[in-house]
CSV table of C-alpha atoms in Angstrom, one decimal:
chain,number,residue,atom,x,y,z
A,1,MET,CA,54.6,29.7,-37.5
A,2,ALA,CA,55.5,31.1,-40.9
A,3,ASP,CA,55.4,34.8,-41.4
A,4,THR,CA,52.5,36.2,-43.4
A,5,PRO,CA,53.8,37.0,-46.9
A,6,ALA,CA,53.9,40.6,-47.9
A,7,GLY,CA,51.0,41.8,-50.1
A,8,PRO,CA,51.6,42.0,-53.9
A,9,LEU,CA,52.0,45.8,-53.8
A,10,SER,CA,54.3,46.0,-50.7
A,11,HIS,CA,57.0,47.5,-52.8
A,12,LEU,CA,54.9,50.6,-53.6
A,13,ARG,CA,54.3,53.8,-51.7
A,14,ILE,CA,51.3,56.0,-52.4
A,15,LEU,CA,50.8,59.7,-51.5
A,16,ASP,CA,47.0,60.1,-51.1
A,17,LEU,CA,46.0,63.8,-51.3
A,18,SER,CA,42.3,62.8,-51.9
A,19,ARG,CA,39.3,63.0,-49.7
A,20,VAL,CA,35.7,61.9,-49.4
A,21,LEU,CA,35.2,58.7,-51.4
A,22,ALA,CA,36.4,58.1,-55.0
A,23,GLY,CA,40.1,58.9,-54.4
A,24,PRO,CA,40.1,57.3,-50.9
A,25,TRP,CA,38.5,54.2,-52.3
A,26,CYS,CA,41.4,53.8,-54.8
A,27,GLY,CA,43.9,54.4,-52.0
A,28,GLN,CA,42.2,51.9,-49.7
A,29,LEU,CA,42.3,49.2,-52.4
A,30,LEU,CA,46.0,49.8,-53.0
A,31,ALA,CA,46.6,49.6,-49.2
A,32,ASP,CA,44.6,46.3,-49.0
A,33,LEU,CA,47.0,44.9,-51.6
A,34,GLY,CA,50.0,45.8,-49.6
A,35,ALA,CA,51.1,49.3,-50.7
A,36,GLU,CA,52.1,51.9,-48.1
A,37,VAL,CA,49.4,54.6,-48.4
A,38,ILE,CA,50.1,58.0,-46.7
A,39,LYS,CA,47.0,60.0,-46.4
A,40,ILE,CA,47.6,63.8,-46.2
A,41,GLU,CA,45.0,65.6,-44.1
A,42,ARG,CA,44.4,69.1,-42.8
A,43,PRO,CA,45.6,69.5,-39.2
A,44,GLN,CA,42.2,70.9,-38.3
A,45,GLY,CA,39.4,68.4,-39.0
A,46,GLY,CA,41.1,66.3,-41.6
A,47,ASP,CA,39.1,64.5,-44.3
A,48,ASP,CA,35.5,65.9,-44.2
A,49,THR,CA,34.1,62.4,-44.0
A,50,ARG,CA,35.5,62.0,-40.5
A,51,GLY,CA,32.5,64.1,-39.3
A,52,TRP,CA,29.9,62.6,-41.7
A,53,GLY,CA,27.8,60.9,-39.0
A,54,PRO,CA,26.2,59.6,-37.0
A,55,PRO,CA,26.8,56.8,-36.7
A,56,PHE,CA,30.3,57.1,-35.1
A,57,LEU,CA,32.5,54.3,-33.9
A,58,ALA,CA,32.0,54.0,-30.1
A,59,ASP,CA,34.5,55.8,-27.9
A,60,SER,CA,36.0,57.5,-31.0
A,61,THR,CA,35.5,60.5,-33.3
A,62,GLU,CA,35.5,58.4,-36.4
A,63,SER,CA,32.3,58.3,-38.6
A,64,ALA,CA,31.2,55.0,-40.2
A,65,TYR,CA,31.6,56.8,-43.6
A,66,TYR,CA,35.2,57.6,-43.0
A,67,LEU,CA,35.9,54.1,-41.7
A,68,SER,CA,34.5,52.6,-44.9
A,69,CYS,CA,37.2,53.9,-47.2
A,70,ASN,CA,40.4,54.5,-45.3
A,71,ARG,CA,41.5,51.2,-43.8
A,72,GLY,CA,45.2,50.3,-44.0
A,73,LYS,CA,46.5,53.8,-44.5
A,74,LYS,CA,48.7,56.2,-42.5
A,75,SER,CA,47.4,59.6,-41.6
A,76,VAL,CA,49.8,62.6,-41.8
A,77,THR,CA,48.6,66.1,-41.0
A,78,ILE,CA,50.1,68.9,-43.1
A,79,ASP,CA,48.7,72.3,-43.9
A,80,MET,CA,48.8,72.4,-47.6
A,81,ALA,CA,48.1,76.1,-47.7
A,82,SER,CA,51.4,77.0,-46.0
A,83,PRO,CA,54.7,77.2,-48.0
A,84,ASP,CA,56.3,74.9,-45.4
A,85,GLY,CA,53.5,72.4,-45.8
A,86,GLN,CA,53.8,72.5,-49.6
A,87,ALA,CA,57.5,71.8,-49.4
A,88,LEU,CA,56.9,68.8,-47.1
A,89,ILE,CA,54.4,67.3,-49.5
A,90,ARG,CA,56.7,67.8,-52.5
A,91,ASP,CA,59.5,66.1,-50.5
A,92,LEU,CA,57.1,63.2,-49.7
A,93,ALA,CA,56.1,62.9,-53.4
A,94,THR,CA,59.7,62.3,-54.3
A,95,LYS,CA,59.7,59.3,-52.0
A,96,CYS,CA,56.5,57.9,-53.5
A,97,ASP,CA,55.5,56.0,-56.6
A,98,VAL,CA,52.0,57.4,-57.0
A,99,VAL,CA,50.1,60.5,-56.1
A,100,LEU,CA,46.3,60.5,-55.8
A,101,GLU,CA,44.4,63.7,-55.8
A,102,ASN,CA,40.8,64.9,-56.4
A,103,PHE,CA,41.0,68.7,-56.3
A,104,LYS,CA,39.3,70.8,-58.9
A,105,VAL,CA,41.1,71.1,-62.2
A,106,GLY,CA,44.1,73.3,-61.6
A,107,GLY,CA,43.5,73.5,-57.9
A,108,LEU,CA,46.9,72.2,-56.9
A,109,LYS,CA,48.9,74.4,-59.3
A,110,LYS,CA,49.0,77.3,-56.9
A,111,TYR,CA,50.6,75.1,-54.3
A,112,GLY,CA,53.2,73.7,-56.6
A,113,LEU,CA,51.6,70.3,-56.3
A,114,ASP,CA,50.2,69.8,-59.7
A,115,TYR,CA,51.5,67.1,-62.1
A,116,ASP,CA,53.9,69.3,-64.0
A,117,SER,CA,55.4,70.6,-60.7
A,118,LEU,CA,55.9,67.2,-59.2
A,119,LYS,CA,57.1,65.7,-62.4
A,120,ALA,CA,59.9,68.2,-62.4
A,121,VAL,CA,61.2,66.7,-59.1
A,122,LYS,CA,60.2,63.1,-59.8
A,123,PRO,CA,60.0,62.3,-63.6
A,124,ASP,CA,58.7,58.7,-63.2
A,125,LEU,CA,55.8,59.7,-60.9
A,126,ILE,CA,52.4,58.2,-61.6
A,127,TYR,CA,49.9,61.0,-60.8
A,128,CYS,CA,46.2,60.2,-60.8
A,129,SER,CA,43.7,63.1,-60.9
A,130,ILE,CA,40.0,62.4,-60.1
A,131,THR,CA,37.5,65.0,-60.9
A,132,GLY,CA,33.8,65.3,-61.8
A,133,PHE,CA,34.2,65.9,-65.5
A,134,GLY,CA,37.9,65.5,-66.4
A,135,GLN,CA,40.7,67.8,-67.2
A,136,ASP,CA,39.1,69.2,-70.3
A,137,GLY,CA,35.8,69.8,-72.0
A,138,PRO,CA,33.1,72.4,-71.3
A,139,TYR,CA,32.3,71.1,-67.8
A,140,ALA,CA,35.9,70.7,-66.7
A,141,GLN,CA,35.7,73.6,-64.1
A,142,ARG,CA,32.5,72.3,-62.5
A,143,ALA,CA,32.4,70.5,-59.2
A,144,GLY,CA,31.1,66.9,-59.5
A,145,TYR,CA,29.3,64.9,-56.9
A,146,ASP,CA,28.2,61.3,-57.1
A,147,PHE,CA,24.5,62.0,-56.8
A,148,MET,CA,24.4,64.6,-59.6
A,149,ILE,CA,26.7,62.5,-61.8
A,150,GLN,CA,24.3,59.5,-61.4
A,151,GLY,CA,21.6,61.9,-62.7
A,152,MET,CA,23.7,63.4,-65.6
A,153,GLY,CA,25.2,60.0,-66.5
A,154,GLY,CA,21.9,58.2,-67.1
A,155,ILE,CA,21.8,55.6,-64.4
A,156,MET,CA,19.0,57.3,-62.5
A,157,SER,CA,16.9,57.2,-65.7
A,158,LEU,CA,17.2,53.4,-65.5
A,159,THR,CA,16.6,53.0,-61.7
A,160,GLY,CA,13.3,53.0,-60.0
A,161,GLU,CA,9.7,52.0,-60.7
A,162,PRO,CA,8.3,53.0,-64.1
A,163,ASP,CA,5.7,55.3,-62.5
A,164,GLY,CA,7.9,56.5,-59.7
A,165,LEU,CA,10.8,59.0,-59.3
A,166,PRO,CA,14.2,58.4,-60.9
A,167,THR,CA,16.3,56.8,-58.1
A,168,LYS,CA,19.9,56.8,-57.2
A,169,THR,CA,21.6,53.7,-56.0
A,170,GLY,CA,21.8,53.0,-52.3
A,171,VAL,CA,25.6,53.5,-52.2
A,172,ALA,CA,27.7,56.1,-54.0
A,173,PHE,CA,27.9,53.9,-57.1
A,174,THR,CA,29.8,56.3,-59.3
A,175,ASP,CA,32.4,57.2,-56.7
A,176,ILE,CA,33.2,53.6,-56.0
A,177,PHE,CA,33.4,52.6,-59.6
A,178,THR,CA,35.7,55.6,-60.2
A,179,GLY,CA,37.9,54.4,-57.4
A,180,LEU,CA,38.1,51.0,-58.9
A,181,TYR,CA,38.8,52.3,-62.5
A,182,SER,CA,41.5,54.6,-61.0
A,183,THR,CA,43.1,51.6,-59.3
A,184,VAL,CA,43.3,49.7,-62.6
A,185,ALA,CA,44.7,52.8,-64.3
A,186,VAL,CA,47.4,53.3,-61.7
A,187,LEU,CA,48.4,49.6,-61.8
A,188,ALA,CA,48.6,49.7,-65.6
A,189,ALA,CA,50.7,52.9,-65.5
A,190,LEU,CA,53.0,51.4,-62.9
A,191,THR,CA,53.5,48.3,-65.2
A,192,LYS,CA,54.5,50.6,-68.1
A,193,ARG,CA,56.8,52.7,-65.8
A,194,ASP,CA,58.6,49.5,-64.7
A,195,ARG,CA,59.4,48.8,-68.3
A,196,SER,CA,60.0,52.2,-69.7
A,197,GLY,CA,60.8,54.5,-66.7
A,198,GLU,CA,58.1,56.8,-67.9
A,199,GLY,CA,55.7,58.6,-65.5
A,200,GLN,CA,52.1,59.3,-66.3
A,201,HIS,CA,49.2,61.8,-65.6
A,202,ILE,CA,46.0,59.8,-65.3
A,203,ASP,CA,42.8,61.8,-65.9
A,204,MET,CA,39.8,60.1,-64.3
A,205,ALA,CA,36.3,61.7,-64.4
A,206,LEU,CA,33.2,60.6,-62.5
A,207,LEU,CA,31.0,61.3,-65.6
A,208,ASP,CA,33.3,59.3,-67.9
A,209,VAL,CA,33.1,56.3,-65.5
A,210,GLN,CA,29.3,56.6,-65.0
A,211,VAL,CA,28.8,56.5,-68.8
A,212,GLY,CA,31.3,53.7,-69.1
A,213,VAL,CA,29.4,51.4,-66.7
A,214,LEU,CA,26.1,51.7,-68.4
A,215,ALA,CA,27.0,48.4,-70.0
A,216,ASN,CA,24.2,46.6,-71.8
A,217,GLN,CA,21.8,49.5,-71.3
A,218,ALA,CA,24.1,51.8,-73.2
A,219,MET,CA,24.3,49.2,-76.0
A,220,ASN,CA,20.5,48.8,-75.9
A,221,TYR,CA,20.3,52.5,-76.8
A,222,LEU,CA,23.2,52.6,-79.3
A,223,THR,CA,21.9,49.5,-81.1
A,224,SER,CA,18.2,50.4,-81.2
A,225,GLY,CA,18.2,54.2,-81.0
A,226,LYS,CA,15.6,54.0,-78.3
A,227,ALA,CA,16.5,55.2,-74.7
A,228,PRO,CA,15.7,52.5,-72.2
A,229,ARG,CA,13.3,53.4,-69.4
A,230,ARG,CA,13.0,52.6,-65.7
A,231,MET,CA,11.7,49.0,-65.2
A,232,GLY,CA,11.8,48.6,-61.4
A,233,ASN,CA,13.5,45.3,-60.6
A,234,ALA,CA,12.8,43.9,-64.1
A,235,HIS,CA,15.5,43.2,-66.6
A,236,PRO,CA,15.4,44.8,-70.1
A,237,ASN,CA,16.8,41.8,-71.9
A,238,ILE,CA,15.7,38.7,-69.8
A,239,VAL,CA,12.3,37.5,-68.5
A,240,PRO,CA,11.5,36.4,-65.9
A,241,TYR,CA,14.4,38.2,-64.1
A,242,GLN,CA,13.1,40.3,-61.2
A,243,ALA,CA,11.7,40.3,-57.7
A,244,PHE,CA,8.3,38.8,-57.0
A,245,ALA,CA,6.2,38.8,-53.8
A,246,THR,CA,5.9,35.5,-51.9
A,247,GLN,CA,3.5,34.5,-49.1
A,248,ASP,CA,5.9,36.1,-46.5
A,249,GLY,CA,8.2,38.4,-48.4
A,250,HIS,CA,10.0,38.6,-51.7
A,251,LEU,CA,12.0,36.3,-54.0
A,252,ILE,CA,14.5,37.2,-56.7
A,253,LEU,CA,13.9,34.9,-59.6
A,254,ALA,CA,16.8,35.1,-62.1
A,255,VAL,CA,15.9,32.8,-65.0
A,256,GLY,CA,18.9,33.1,-67.4
A,257,ASN,CA,18.0,30.5,-70.1
A,258,ASP,CA,15.2,28.4,-71.5
A,259,GLY,CA,16.1,25.3,-69.6
A,260,GLN,CA,15.9,27.1,-66.3
A,261,PHE,CA,12.5,28.5,-67.3
A,262,ALA,CA,11.2,25.1,-68.1
A,263,ARG,CA,12.3,23.7,-64.7
A,264,PHE,CA,10.7,26.7,-62.9
A,265,CYS,CA,7.4,26.1,-64.7
A,266,THR,CA,7.4,22.4,-63.7
A,267,LEU,CA,8.2,23.2,-60.1
A,268,ALA,CA,5.4,25.8,-60.1
A,269,GLY,CA,2.9,23.3,-61.5
A,270,ARG,CA,2.6,24.9,-64.9
A,271,PRO,CA,4.8,23.0,-67.3
A,272,ASP,CA,2.6,24.1,-70.1
A,273,LEU,CA,4.0,27.7,-69.9
A,274,ALA,CA,7.4,26.5,-71.2
A,275,GLU,CA,5.7,25.0,-74.3
A,276,ASP,CA,3.6,28.0,-75.0
A,277,GLU,CA,5.0,29.7,-78.2
A,278,ARG,CA,4.7,33.1,-76.5
A,279,PHE,CA,7.1,32.0,-73.8
A,280,ARG,CA,9.2,29.2,-75.2
A,281,THR,CA,12.4,31.3,-75.8
A,282,ASN,CA,13.8,34.2,-73.9
A,283,ALA,CA,13.3,36.5,-76.9
A,284,SER,CA,9.6,35.5,-77.0
A,285,ARG,CA,9.3,36.0,-73.2
A,286,VAL,CA,10.7,39.5,-73.5
A,287,ALA,CA,8.3,40.3,-76.3
A,288,ASN,CA,5.4,39.0,-74.3
A,289,ARG,CA,6.6,40.2,-70.9
A,290,ALA,CA,3.2,41.9,-70.1
A,291,GLU,CA,1.4,38.5,-70.4
A,292,LEU,CA,3.9,36.3,-68.6
A,293,VAL,CA,5.0,38.4,-65.6
A,294,PRO,CA,1.5,38.5,-63.9
A,295,VAL,CA,1.2,34.7,-64.3
A,296,VAL,CA,4.6,34.1,-62.7
A,297,ALA,CA,3.7,36.6,-60.0
A,298,GLY,CA,0.6,34.6,-59.2
A,299,LEU,CA,2.5,31.4,-59.0
A,300,VAL,CA,5.3,32.8,-56.8
A,301,ALA,CA,2.8,34.3,-54.3
A,302,MET,CA,1.5,30.8,-53.5
A,303,ARG,CA,4.6,29.8,-51.4
A,304,THR,CA,7.0,31.3,-48.8
A,305,THR,CA,10.4,32.6,-49.8
A,306,ALA,CA,12.1,29.8,-48.0
A,307,ASP,CA,10.0,27.1,-49.7
A,308,TRP,CA,10.8,28.6,-53.2
A,309,ILE,CA,14.5,28.8,-52.5
A,310,ALA,CA,14.6,25.2,-51.3
A,311,VAL,CA,12.9,23.8,-54.4
A,312,LEU,CA,14.5,26.1,-56.9
A,313,GLU,CA,18.0,25.7,-55.7
A,314,ASP,CA,17.6,21.9,-55.8
A,315,GLN,CA,16.8,22.1,-59.5
A,316,ALA,CA,19.5,24.8,-60.3
A,317,VAL,CA,17.0,27.6,-61.0
A,318,PRO,CA,18.8,30.8,-59.9
A,319,CYS,CA,17.0,32.6,-57.0
A,320,GLY,CA,17.6,34.3,-53.7
A,321,PRO,CA,16.1,36.4,-50.9
A,322,ILE,CA,16.4,40.2,-50.5
A,323,ASN,CA,18.5,40.5,-47.3
A,324,THR,CA,18.8,43.4,-45.0
A,325,LEU,CA,22.4,44.2,-43.9
A,326,ASP,CA,22.0,42.4,-40.6
A,327,GLN,CA,21.0,39.3,-42.6
A,328,VAL,CA,23.9,39.8,-45.0
A,329,PHE,CA,26.5,39.7,-42.2
A,330,ALA,CA,24.8,36.7,-40.5
A,331,ASP,CA,24.7,34.7,-43.8
A,332,PRO,CA,26.8,31.6,-43.5
A,333,GLN,CA,28.5,32.2,-46.9
A,334,VAL,CA,29.5,35.7,-45.9
A,335,ILE,CA,30.8,34.4,-42.6
A,336,ALA,CA,32.7,31.6,-44.3
A,337,ARG,CA,34.4,34.0,-46.7
A,338,GLY,CA,35.5,36.3,-43.9
A,339,LEU,CA,33.8,39.4,-45.2
A,340,LYS,CA,33.7,41.1,-41.8
A,341,GLN,CA,37.2,41.9,-40.5
A,342,THR,CA,37.9,43.0,-36.9
A,343,LEU,CA,41.1,45.1,-36.3
A,344,PRO,CA,42.5,46.9,-33.3
A,345,HIS,CA,41.6,50.6,-33.0
A,346,PRO,CA,43.5,53.1,-30.8
A,347,GLN,CA,40.4,54.8,-29.5
A,348,ALA,CA,37.6,52.2,-29.6
A,349,GLY,CA,39.7,49.0,-28.9
A,350,THR,CA,38.5,47.2,-32.0
A,351,VAL,CA,36.6,48.1,-35.1
A,352,ASP,CA,34.6,45.9,-37.4
A,353,LEU,CA,35.3,46.5,-41.1
A,354,VAL,CA,34.3,45.1,-44.5
A,355,ALA,CA,37.1,42.9,-45.8
A,356,ASN,CA,38.6,43.3,-49.3
A,357,PRO,CA,36.8,40.7,-51.5
A,358,ILE,CA,40.0,39.8,-53.5
A,359,ARG,CA,41.4,36.4,-52.7
A,360,TYR,CA,44.9,35.1,-53.6
A,361,ASN,CA,46.1,31.7,-52.8
A,362,GLU,CA,49.5,33.1,-51.5
A,363,TRP,CA,49.2,36.8,-50.9
A,364,PRO,CA,47.1,38.7,-48.3
A,365,SER,CA,44.6,41.2,-49.7
A,366,VAL,CA,43.0,42.5,-46.5
A,367,ALA,CA,43.9,45.5,-44.3
A,368,THR,CA,46.4,45.0,-41.5
A,369,SER,CA,45.5,48.2,-39.7
A,370,ALA,CA,42.4,50.1,-39.0
A,371,PRO,CA,41.6,53.5,-40.6
A,372,PRO,CA,44.0,55.9,-38.9
A,373,THR,CA,43.0,58.5,-36.4
A,374,LEU,CA,43.8,62.0,-37.5
A,375,GLY,CA,47.5,62.6,-37.6
A,376,GLN,CA,48.3,59.2,-36.1
A,377,ASP,CA,51.4,58.7,-38.2
A,378,THR,CA,52.7,62.2,-38.8
A,379,ALA,CA,55.7,61.9,-36.5
A,380,ALA,CA,56.7,58.5,-37.7
A,381,VAL,CA,56.4,59.2,-41.5
A,382,LEU,CA,58.1,62.6,-41.4
A,383,GLY,CA,60.9,61.2,-39.3
A,384,SER,CA,61.5,58.0,-41.3
A,385,LEU,CA,61.0,59.4,-44.8
A,386,LEU,CA,62.2,63.0,-44.5
A,387,GLY,CA,64.5,62.7,-41.5
A,388,LEU,CA,62.8,65.4,-39.5
A,389,SER,CA,63.8,65.4,-35.9
A,390,ASP,CA,61.4,65.8,-33.0
A,391,ASP,CA,62.6,69.4,-32.6
A,392,GLN,CA,62.0,70.2,-36.2
A,393,GLN,CA,58.5,68.7,-36.1
A,394,THR,CA,57.7,70.6,-32.9
A,395,ALA,CA,58.7,73.8,-34.5
A,396,LEU,CA,56.4,73.1,-37.5
A,397,ARG,CA,53.5,72.3,-35.1
A,398,GLU,CA,54.0,75.6,-33.4
A,399,LYS,CA,53.7,77.3,-36.7
A,400,GLY,CA,50.5,75.4,-37.5
A,401,VAL,CA,52.0,73.4,-40.4
A,402,LEU,CA,51.4,70.0,-38.8
């Protein structure tokens, strides 16, 4: 049997000083793509998210939250507050291509682990800082958390029912997008470094990213001067494009063009709707949303979700159910695409994880190891990269450094 090819980033080593979600998400993605990612954690407790449960993985101390964003990494415990610990981290940085960190602005300077300090010992280092508001501006010193950034950055004003509370997304949307943008920024900086030899300090901010992914809604405001409002599951620019109640549940109807609308109307027994001047084009349907949506709702309510999906899919009218997560992971397409990955775990035996969704025809893009237990790789990493003997490591442990 041929050996599994190395991932596309197998030549890279990442020093991950981040914790919680945005930074770890970036590190996890780089690990999925083959990079060696060394996660530095406090000897006592480690990353805060290890304790963010329940639920916890059976027979382990690992929370589901921690498991969601740390697959494929190595865990090394070092006390950053001690001079010996700071020296070890600086030495590790010289062996790495990238440093990820999400401390408050200036928070690592007192440890000698800020960009300028590490650049002095490794000029071509790519150093990615992730904060709530960036390295400058009037809010730079504020702490930033996903929930509050969703509020400040506008997405909550667009999410929820018109007469209900502004609502955050069901996952930490801003943190995850920031992790993704940070990954793109790191890879671009590495590409430039490989041509020029130059290092780079990348300044990523949760608020910047949240504003950046407002997409068409931001342009709806910038183009019209009118701030969009919450519309529940409706779409501001397309009609009908929302969830409707069926006989036994709900259906997402996602009509994207006039032809799809005409086919829907025929299948619903109302072909006349597609000829009505109020509804003939998408622009007219948006203008006359209040008249059309109740009619469509009445039609959709006459059949079951499964019935609608069967007839609409047959005529290429986009639609779908609203699945719970047990239904998601039982879906035949999700199973076929291998989106649940099972890996060995030193405490629980095995752990089920979500697989990386990137697919290459030649390279792997999934984790080859489970999220590490706290300090699982300390001895191996410090021995192989820094040449520390067992006796030296024992002495450091006795001092509380490791």
